[in-house]
Amino acid sequence: MRTLTVSLGERSYPIHIGPDLSDQGEILRSHLDSKQILVVTNATVAPLYLERVLRQLEGKQVATVILPDGEQYKTMESALAVFDALLEHKFNRNAHLIALGGGVVGDLTGFAAACYQRGVPFVQIPTTLLAQVDSSVGGKTAVNHPRGKNMIGAFHQPKCVIADLSTLDTLADRELSAGLAEVVKYGLIRDEPFFRWLEEHMEALLRRDPEALGYAIERSCHNKAEVVAADERETGERATLNLGHTFGHAIETGLGYGGILHGEAVAIGMCQSADLSRRLGWLAERDVERIVALLARARLPVRPPAELGVDAFLEHMAVDKKNLEGRLRLILLERIGKAHLPIPVDLAPLRATLDEYGRA
Amino acid sequence: MRTLTVSLGERSYPIHIGPDLSDQGEILRSHLDSKQILVVTNATVAPLYLERVLRQLEGKQVATVILPDGEQYKTMESALAVFDALLEHKFNRNAHLIALGGGVVGDLTGFAAACYQRGVPFVQIPTTLLAQVDSSVGGKTAVNHPRGKNMIGAFHQPKCVIADLSTLDTLADRELSAGLAEVVKYGLIRDEPFFRWLEEHMEALLRRDPEALGYAIERSCHNKAEVVAADERETGERATLNLGHTFGHAIETGLGYGGILHGEAVAIGMCQSADLSRRLGWLAERDVERIVALLARARLPVRPPAELGVDAFLEHMAVDKKNLEGRLRLILLERIGKAHLPIPVDLAPLRATLDEYGRA
C-alpha cells in the first residue's frame, strides 16, 4: 500500500492506494470516530463490495442507502434520501458517512455529509478509476440541477480516501476509459513526462496491467493532491483541473444526465479545448493531434454527439459556473504539460471550434 | 448608525444598526461586488420593503424570489426555488444574494448562498427583532427536515448585516415578543447586567421605545458577535447560544413548523432549562421565578402546549443535533448570566421537568 497526503492544515488527510484494501478493516476503522455509520453506495457496486465493507464495521450502528446507478441520480432527491436515512436512524452530528462507489456516489455523499447538521465527517472508498484519480480527492461535492451540472454543492474534505485497486477488476471497459480521460488530463495540464508515459503505456492500462494502473493512479493522485493543497477553494491553479470541463458539462447537460459518462464528455471537451488553444495560436497542430490520438487510443470519444448543435452548446456553456460576469472564461493549453488559468475567450474562435466539432 | 464587527479573520464582517438604513443605498452597495443580485424575501415583507431595497440596486441585474411567510416554508423545496431563479437568470459564481426578512428568509437564503455553485456571497437585511439580534449574525444557515429543525445546513458567514431599526415599526406584536426571547437569552447565558436592564426596561421595549430597542439590539449583537468570534463552528462556547433550543426545537417539530414561532418555543424551552437547572441544584428557585416572570412580561408563552405529551417530547429531543452518541446533552444555567456548556443529563430529572411542564 502507498499513502499520499493532501496537505490542508487541520483538514489534511491521507489517500491510501493498493490492492485489496477493502479487506483491511483497520485502515477504514482508524478513520471512524463514531459508532454511527451510514454507507452510501449504488445498485451496481452494492452486490460486489458492500458486504466486504460492512464486515469491517461490525459492532457499529450501521445503516445503508443504495441508490440507482448513474449520473441522472446525482440529484437533490437522492441527497434527501440520504438525509431521510440519517434522521430515521437518529444519527447525530458525530455520525460518519462512507461513500462506496464512483464519482456520483462520492460527490453526492460528500454533499450530504457537508449539509447534514451543518457538516459531518465522511470517508471516500472510490471504486471506479475516475473516482480514484480525481473526484474522491479534493473535497468538491455537489449534486446536479436540471439546468447545470454540480450547481448545488459544497467544499467538504473527506477524512481519508481508500483507493482499492482490486475494485477496478470489476469495472466495465467503458468506465475504465472514462477514468483514463482524467488521467490524461493531469499530463496535459501540468505533467508532460506523465503524458509521454501514458503514450507509451496506454495499451498496458487498457489491459489493466496492475503495475501500470497503480502507477497511473498514484501519479494522478499526486498531481491532484498538489493542486488542491495549493488552492483548495479554486481561486487559482485548481481551476486548471477543469480543462475541458466547460465543454464537457455542456455536453452532459445537453444530452441529459446519464446520456454520456462524465469522463467521455471531458475527453471530448479536452479535444475542443486543444483545438481552441491551437486557433488562438497557443498550441501546435502536432500537439493537438497527439492529444486526440491518445484519447482515441484510450477508447474515448473525441467529437461531441451530432445532435448537440452549436447554439445549444453555447447556451449550456453560458451557465457553467466558471463563467464570471457573462464573459465566457476557459482553460486553454499553452503546451502539453502546461495549462493556463481561465481567460475570457472571444466568441469567434469558440464558434469556430464548435463548428469544427459540430460536423460529424 | 452604529457598527459592530464579527471578527473572523478574512471572514470578518460588519453589523450596521440604525434607523432608516434601508434608504441609505451606499451602505448596501459597498458590500456588493457583483452586477448579479438575487433578493430573497417573503410575501409579508415584500410589500413593505422590497421596493426600497430594489431602488438601491439600480443599474444591477436584479432578480427576486418571494416566498410564502412562515417557518413551514423553510424547506429544501424553497431552497430549490432559489436555485431555479439563480440558474434561470444564468447567475454565476460571483452573484450575490440578499436575504430581506426574518430568520426563515435569512437561514434559507444563507443556505442557498452556501450551496449555489459551492458558495456565493450574501448579505443579511433582517427585518424582525429575532433576526436582528440573533439569526442574521454568525453564519448558521439551514433548512428544516420534517424530522428535525435545521437538520440540513451549512456554516456560511454573510458579507454584512444591515439591521434597519425602522423595519421594526411594522412588526407584529407577537413577532416582537418572539425576538425578545432571544434578547433575554443573552442576559441569561453571559450578561447578567443586561438581564437586570431588561427587567427594568421590558415595558419600554414592548412599546417600541426606539432608544431602548436600539440599545437592546446593539447589546445583543455585541454578545452574539463575541461568542461567534470565539467559536465560529460551535465546538465550545457557541453551544450556549442554544439555551432552551433543544426543548424549543422539540416543540416546533412536535407541533409542525408554523404552529408556534421559534422565539416562543425558545422562551418555553428556556423556562424548562431553568427548571431542570434548579432540579439539578444549579439554579436558585428565586432565579427561575425571575426568568419565567421576565419572559411572561415579554408576552411570551412559558409552558408548552398541552397537546405535546412527555413521550413525544423526548422522541423529538433525541434527534436534536446537539445530542451526541445517544446521550442527551443540554445547556444548563449555573446562575443568571452564566450558562454551562452542554452536559449529559439523566433521564429522571429531565422527565420530571417535562412532567411538571406537561401539566397545563
Tab-separated table of N, CA and C in Angstrom, chain A residues 148-149 182 239 241-257 260-280 301-305 308-310 312-323 328-333 342-358:
chain	number	residue	atom	x	y	z
A	148	GLY	N	-27.895	22.588	-14.877
A	148	GLY	CA	-26.437	22.660	-14.871
A	148	GLY	C	-25.828	21.672	-13.905
A	149	LYS	N	-24.686	21.133	-14.313
A	149	LYS	CA	-24.004	20.107	-13.527
A	149	LYS	C	-23.325	20.724	-12.309
A	182	GLU	N	-9.507	11.503	-17.261
A	182	GLU	CA	-8.997	12.389	-16.210
A	182	GLU	C	-7.510	12.126	-15.953
A	239	ALA	N	-8.354	25.718	-10.853
A	239	ALA	CA	-9.258	25.830	-11.996
A	239	ALA	C	-8.742	25.043	-13.197
A	241	LEU	N	-7.726	22.154	-13.296
A	241	LEU	CA	-8.265	20.786	-13.246
A	241	LEU	C	-9.562	20.684	-14.042
A	242	ASN	N	-10.126	21.836	-14.366
A	242	ASN	CA	-11.373	21.822	-15.134
A	242	ASN	C	-11.118	21.863	-16.634
A	243	LEU	N	-9.896	21.615	-17.073
A	243	LEU	CA	-9.630	21.585	-18.520
A	243	LEU	C	-10.674	20.708	-19.222
A	244	GLY	N	-11.303	21.282	-20.226
A	244	GLY	CA	-12.285	20.509	-20.996
A	244	GLY	C	-13.634	20.369	-20.322
A	245	HIS	N	-13.730	20.782	-19.068
A	245	HIS	CA	-14.961	20.524	-18.321
A	245	HIS	C	-16.098	21.470	-18.691
A	246	THR	N	-15.787	22.694	-19.107
A	246	THR	CA	-16.875	23.592	-19.509
A	246	THR	C	-17.552	23.043	-20.761
A	247	PHE	N	-16.730	22.608	-21.729
A	247	PHE	CA	-17.296	21.916	-22.893
A	247	PHE	C	-18.012	20.635	-22.433
A	248	GLY	N	-17.334	19.885	-21.588
A	248	GLY	CA	-17.871	18.595	-21.157
A	248	GLY	C	-19.200	18.726	-20.432
A	249	HIS	N	-19.284	19.706	-19.529
A	249	HIS	CA	-20.546	19.889	-18.802
A	249	HIS	C	-21.669	20.274	-19.749
A	250	ALA	N	-21.344	21.073	-20.757
A	250	ALA	CA	-22.366	21.460	-21.734
A	250	ALA	C	-22.878	20.219	-22.470
A	251	ILE	N	-21.968	19.309	-22.772
A	251	ILE	CA	-22.382	18.065	-23.436
A	251	ILE	C	-23.282	17.250	-22.502
A	252	GLU	N	-22.846	17.122	-21.251
A	252	GLU	CA	-23.647	16.339	-20.292
A	252	GLU	C	-25.023	16.944	-20.072
A	253	THR	N	-25.056	18.273	-19.899
A	253	THR	CA	-26.347	18.927	-19.680
A	253	THR	C	-27.205	18.809	-20.935
A	254	GLY	N	-26.573	19.009	-22.097
A	254	GLY	CA	-27.312	18.983	-23.361
A	254	GLY	C	-27.918	17.621	-23.662
A	255	LEU	N	-27.189	16.570	-23.308
A	255	LEU	CA	-27.697	15.216	-23.600
A	255	LEU	C	-28.611	14.711	-22.498
A	256	GLY	N	-28.657	15.428	-21.396
A	256	GLY	CA	-29.390	14.926	-20.235
A	256	GLY	C	-28.459	14.005	-19.466
A	257	TYR	N	-28.452	14.143	-18.140
A	257	TYR	CA	-27.533	13.334	-17.348
A	257	TYR	C	-27.790	11.854	-17.572
A	260	ILE	N	-24.252	10.310	-21.361
A	260	ILE	CA	-22.833	10.123	-21.663
A	260	ILE	C	-22.100	10.095	-20.333
A	261	LEU	N	-21.011	9.353	-20.246
A	261	LEU	CA	-20.258	9.343	-18.994
A	261	LEU	C	-19.477	10.646	-18.852
A	262	HIS	N	-19.281	11.062	-17.608
A	262	HIS	CA	-18.567	12.314	-17.359
A	262	HIS	C	-17.180	12.298	-18.013
A	263	GLY	N	-16.450	11.210	-17.843
A	263	GLY	CA	-15.109	11.128	-18.422
A	263	GLY	C	-15.133	11.216	-19.944
A	264	GLU	N	-16.140	10.641	-20.539
A	264	GLU	CA	-16.270	10.726	-22.003
A	264	GLU	C	-16.495	12.175	-22.436
A	265	ALA	N	-17.369	12.853	-21.722
A	265	ALA	CA	-17.644	14.260	-22.055
A	265	ALA	C	-16.381	15.106	-21.867
A	266	VAL	N	-15.618	14.788	-20.825
A	266	VAL	CA	-14.379	15.533	-20.585
A	266	VAL	C	-13.369	15.260	-21.693
A	267	ALA	N	-13.313	14.025	-22.179
A	267	ALA	CA	-12.390	13.704	-23.273
A	267	ALA	C	-12.710	14.552	-24.502
A	268	ILE	N	-13.976	14.612	-24.839
A	268	ILE	CA	-14.386	15.446	-25.977
A	268	ILE	C	-14.032	16.908	-25.701
A	269	GLY	N	-14.344	17.339	-24.488
A	269	GLY	CA	-14.079	18.733	-24.128
A	269	GLY	C	-12.590	19.066	-24.178
A	270	MET	N	-11.735	18.121	-23.818
A	270	MET	CA	-10.289	18.394	-23.885
A	270	MET	C	-9.846	18.521	-25.339
A	271	CYS	N	-10.445	17.730	-26.225
A	271	CYS	CA	-10.133	17.874	-27.653
A	271	CYS	C	-10.564	19.252	-28.141
A	272	GLN	N	-11.745	19.682	-27.707
A	272	GLN	CA	-12.224	21.001	-28.128
A	272	GLN	C	-11.324	22.106	-27.553
A	273	SER	N	-10.917	21.935	-26.302
A	273	SER	CA	-10.020	22.920	-25.688
A	273	SER	C	-8.702	22.986	-26.435
A	274	ALA	N	-8.204	21.818	-26.835
A	274	ALA	CA	-6.948	21.775	-27.581
A	274	ALA	C	-7.116	22.475	-28.921
A	275	ASP	N	-8.220	22.212	-29.573
A	275	ASP	CA	-8.486	22.849	-30.866
A	275	ASP	C	-8.557	24.367	-30.712
A	276	LEU	N	-9.269	24.806	-29.679
A	276	LEU	CA	-9.401	26.247	-29.439
A	276	LEU	C	-8.037	26.862	-29.107
A	277	SER	N	-7.248	26.144	-28.323
A	277	SER	CA	-5.904	26.633	-27.979
A	277	SER	C	-5.063	26.808	-29.246
A	278	ARG	N	-5.206	25.869	-30.154
A	278	ARG	CA	-4.483	25.969	-31.424
A	278	ARG	C	-4.952	27.190	-32.222
A	279	ARG	N	-6.271	27.373	-32.286
A	279	ARG	CA	-6.802	28.515	-33.043
A	279	ARG	C	-6.291	29.840	-32.510
A	280	LEU	N	-6.081	29.897	-31.201
A	280	LEU	CA	-5.611	31.143	-30.595
A	280	LEU	C	-4.088	31.244	-30.643
A	301	PRO	N	-14.474	8.860	-26.811
A	301	PRO	CA	-14.970	9.687	-27.917
A	301	PRO	C	-14.165	10.987	-27.979
A	302	VAL	N	-13.935	11.482	-29.186
A	302	VAL	CA	-13.162	12.718	-29.322
A	302	VAL	C	-13.950	13.805	-30.070
A	303	ARG	N	-15.195	13.509	-30.383
A	303	ARG	CA	-16.074	14.505	-31.006
A	303	ARG	C	-17.429	14.434	-30.311
A	304	PRO	N	-18.100	15.586	-30.166
A	304	PRO	CA	-19.409	15.563	-29.485
A	304	PRO	C	-20.465	14.873	-30.346
A	305	PRO	N	-21.510	14.377	-29.719
A	305	PRO	CA	-22.601	13.758	-30.465
A	305	PRO	C	-23.202	14.778	-31.427
A	308	LEU	N	-26.074	17.596	-30.772
A	308	LEU	CA	-25.907	18.808	-29.961
A	308	LEU	C	-25.402	19.946	-30.851
A	309	GLY	N	-26.301	20.841	-31.255
A	309	GLY	CA	-25.943	21.931	-32.165
A	309	GLY	C	-25.105	23.005	-31.485
A	310	VAL	N	-24.524	23.865	-32.292
A	310	VAL	CA	-23.634	24.906	-31.778
A	310	VAL	C	-24.369	25.855	-30.835
A	312	ALA	N	-27.114	25.327	-29.039
A	312	ALA	CA	-27.432	24.656	-27.769
A	312	ALA	C	-26.166	24.541	-26.927
A	313	PHE	N	-25.070	24.257	-27.577
A	313	PHE	CA	-23.780	24.139	-26.893
A	313	PHE	C	-23.445	25.439	-26.161
A	314	LEU	N	-23.536	26.542	-26.884
A	314	LEU	CA	-23.207	27.848	-26.296
A	314	LEU	C	-24.156	28.165	-25.142
A	315	GLU	N	-25.419	27.862	-25.338
A	315	GLU	CA	-26.417	28.097	-24.298
A	315	GLU	C	-26.023	27.363	-23.017
A	316	HIS	N	-25.634	26.100	-23.167
A	316	HIS	CA	-25.278	25.322	-21.977
A	316	HIS	C	-23.958	25.779	-21.377
A	317	MET	N	-23.049	26.259	-22.199
A	317	MET	CA	-21.768	26.730	-21.659
A	317	MET	C	-21.934	28.003	-20.851
A	318	ALA	N	-22.912	28.808	-21.225
A	318	ALA	CA	-23.041	30.124	-20.589
A	318	ALA	C	-23.411	30.039	-19.118
A	319	VAL	N	-24.039	28.955	-18.703
A	319	VAL	CA	-24.363	28.867	-17.275
A	319	VAL	C	-23.330	28.058	-16.515
A	320	ASP	N	-22.296	27.626	-17.207
A	320	ASP	CA	-21.265	26.922	-16.486
A	320	ASP	C	-20.704	27.840	-15.400
A	321	LYS	N	-20.381	27.244	-14.255
A	321	LYS	CA	-20.062	28.100	-13.124
A	321	LYS	C	-18.680	28.728	-13.192
A	322	LYS	N	-17.903	28.387	-14.203
A	322	LYS	CA	-16.614	29.066	-14.356
A	322	LYS	C	-16.765	30.397	-15.076
A	323	ASN	N	-17.962	30.706	-15.492
A	323	ASN	CA	-18.242	31.882	-16.292
A	323	ASN	C	-18.570	33.068	-15.393
A	328	LEU	N	-17.321	34.414	-21.150
A	328	LEU	CA	-17.000	33.003	-21.079
A	328	LEU	C	-15.494	32.831	-20.875
A	329	ARG	N	-15.136	32.230	-19.745
A	329	ARG	CA	-13.730	32.039	-19.408
A	329	ARG	C	-13.405	30.561	-19.549
A	330	LEU	N	-12.350	30.276	-20.240
A	330	LEU	CA	-11.993	28.879	-20.498
A	330	LEU	C	-10.535	28.618	-20.164
A	331	ILE	N	-10.267	27.365	-19.853
A	331	ILE	CA	-8.886	26.945	-19.608
A	331	ILE	C	-8.296	26.497	-20.938
A	332	LEU	N	-7.161	27.051	-21.267
A	332	LEU	CA	-6.509	26.696	-22.523
A	332	LEU	C	-5.156	26.072	-22.233
A	333	LEU	N	-4.605	25.413	-23.246
A	333	LEU	CA	-3.286	24.793	-23.103
A	333	LEU	C	-2.230	25.646	-23.791
A	342	PRO	N	-8.013	30.203	-16.359
A	342	PRO	CA	-9.135	30.583	-17.219
A	342	PRO	C	-8.994	32.024	-17.721
A	343	ILE	N	-9.189	32.212	-19.009
A	343	ILE	CA	-9.186	33.572	-19.543
A	343	ILE	C	-10.413	33.750	-20.433
A	344	PRO	N	-10.880	34.994	-20.528
A	344	PRO	CA	-12.051	35.260	-21.379
A	344	PRO	C	-11.700	34.966	-22.828
A	345	VAL	N	-12.607	34.306	-23.502
A	345	VAL	CA	-12.354	33.913	-24.885
A	345	VAL	C	-13.399	34.583	-25.778
A	346	ASP	N	-12.943	35.108	-26.924
A	346	ASP	CA	-13.874	35.729	-27.872
A	346	ASP	C	-14.808	34.674	-28.460
A	347	LEU	N	-15.953	35.144	-28.860
A	347	LEU	CA	-16.947	34.221	-29.380
A	347	LEU	C	-16.512	33.609	-30.720
A	348	ALA	N	-15.800	34.380	-31.543
A	348	ALA	CA	-15.486	33.916	-32.906
A	348	ALA	C	-14.658	32.618	-32.913
A	349	PRO	N	-13.503	32.575	-32.238
A	349	PRO	CA	-12.745	31.315	-32.253
A	349	PRO	C	-13.493	30.172	-31.553
A	350	LEU	N	-14.272	30.530	-30.500
A	350	LEU	CA	-15.043	29.491	-29.825
A	350	LEU	C	-16.059	28.877	-30.784
A	351	ARG	N	-16.744	29.758	-31.516
A	351	ARG	CA	-17.703	29.268	-32.505
A	351	ARG	C	-17.005	28.421	-33.565
A	352	ALA	N	-15.826	28.838	-33.950
A	352	ALA	CA	-15.077	28.088	-34.969
A	352	ALA	C	-14.783	26.673	-34.469
A	353	THR	N	-14.395	26.576	-33.198
A	353	THR	CA	-14.142	25.245	-32.619
A	353	THR	C	-15.426	24.425	-32.583
A	354	LEU	N	-16.506	25.051	-32.133
A	354	LEU	CA	-17.773	24.314	-32.046
A	354	LEU	C	-18.258	23.910	-33.431
A	355	ASP	N	-18.073	24.804	-34.407
A	355	ASP	CA	-18.459	24.476	-35.788
A	355	ASP	C	-17.650	23.282	-36.279
A	356	GLU	N	-16.356	23.356	-36.062
A	356	GLU	CA	-15.458	22.278	-36.478
A	356	GLU	C	-15.923	20.951	-35.886
A	357	TYR	N	-16.268	21.027	-34.579
A	357	TYR	CA	-16.656	19.798	-33.886
A	357	TYR	C	-18.133	19.479	-34.066
A	358	GLY	N	-18.880	20.427	-34.643
A	358	GLY	CA	-20.300	20.168	-34.889
A	358	GLY	C	-20.483	19.271	-36.100
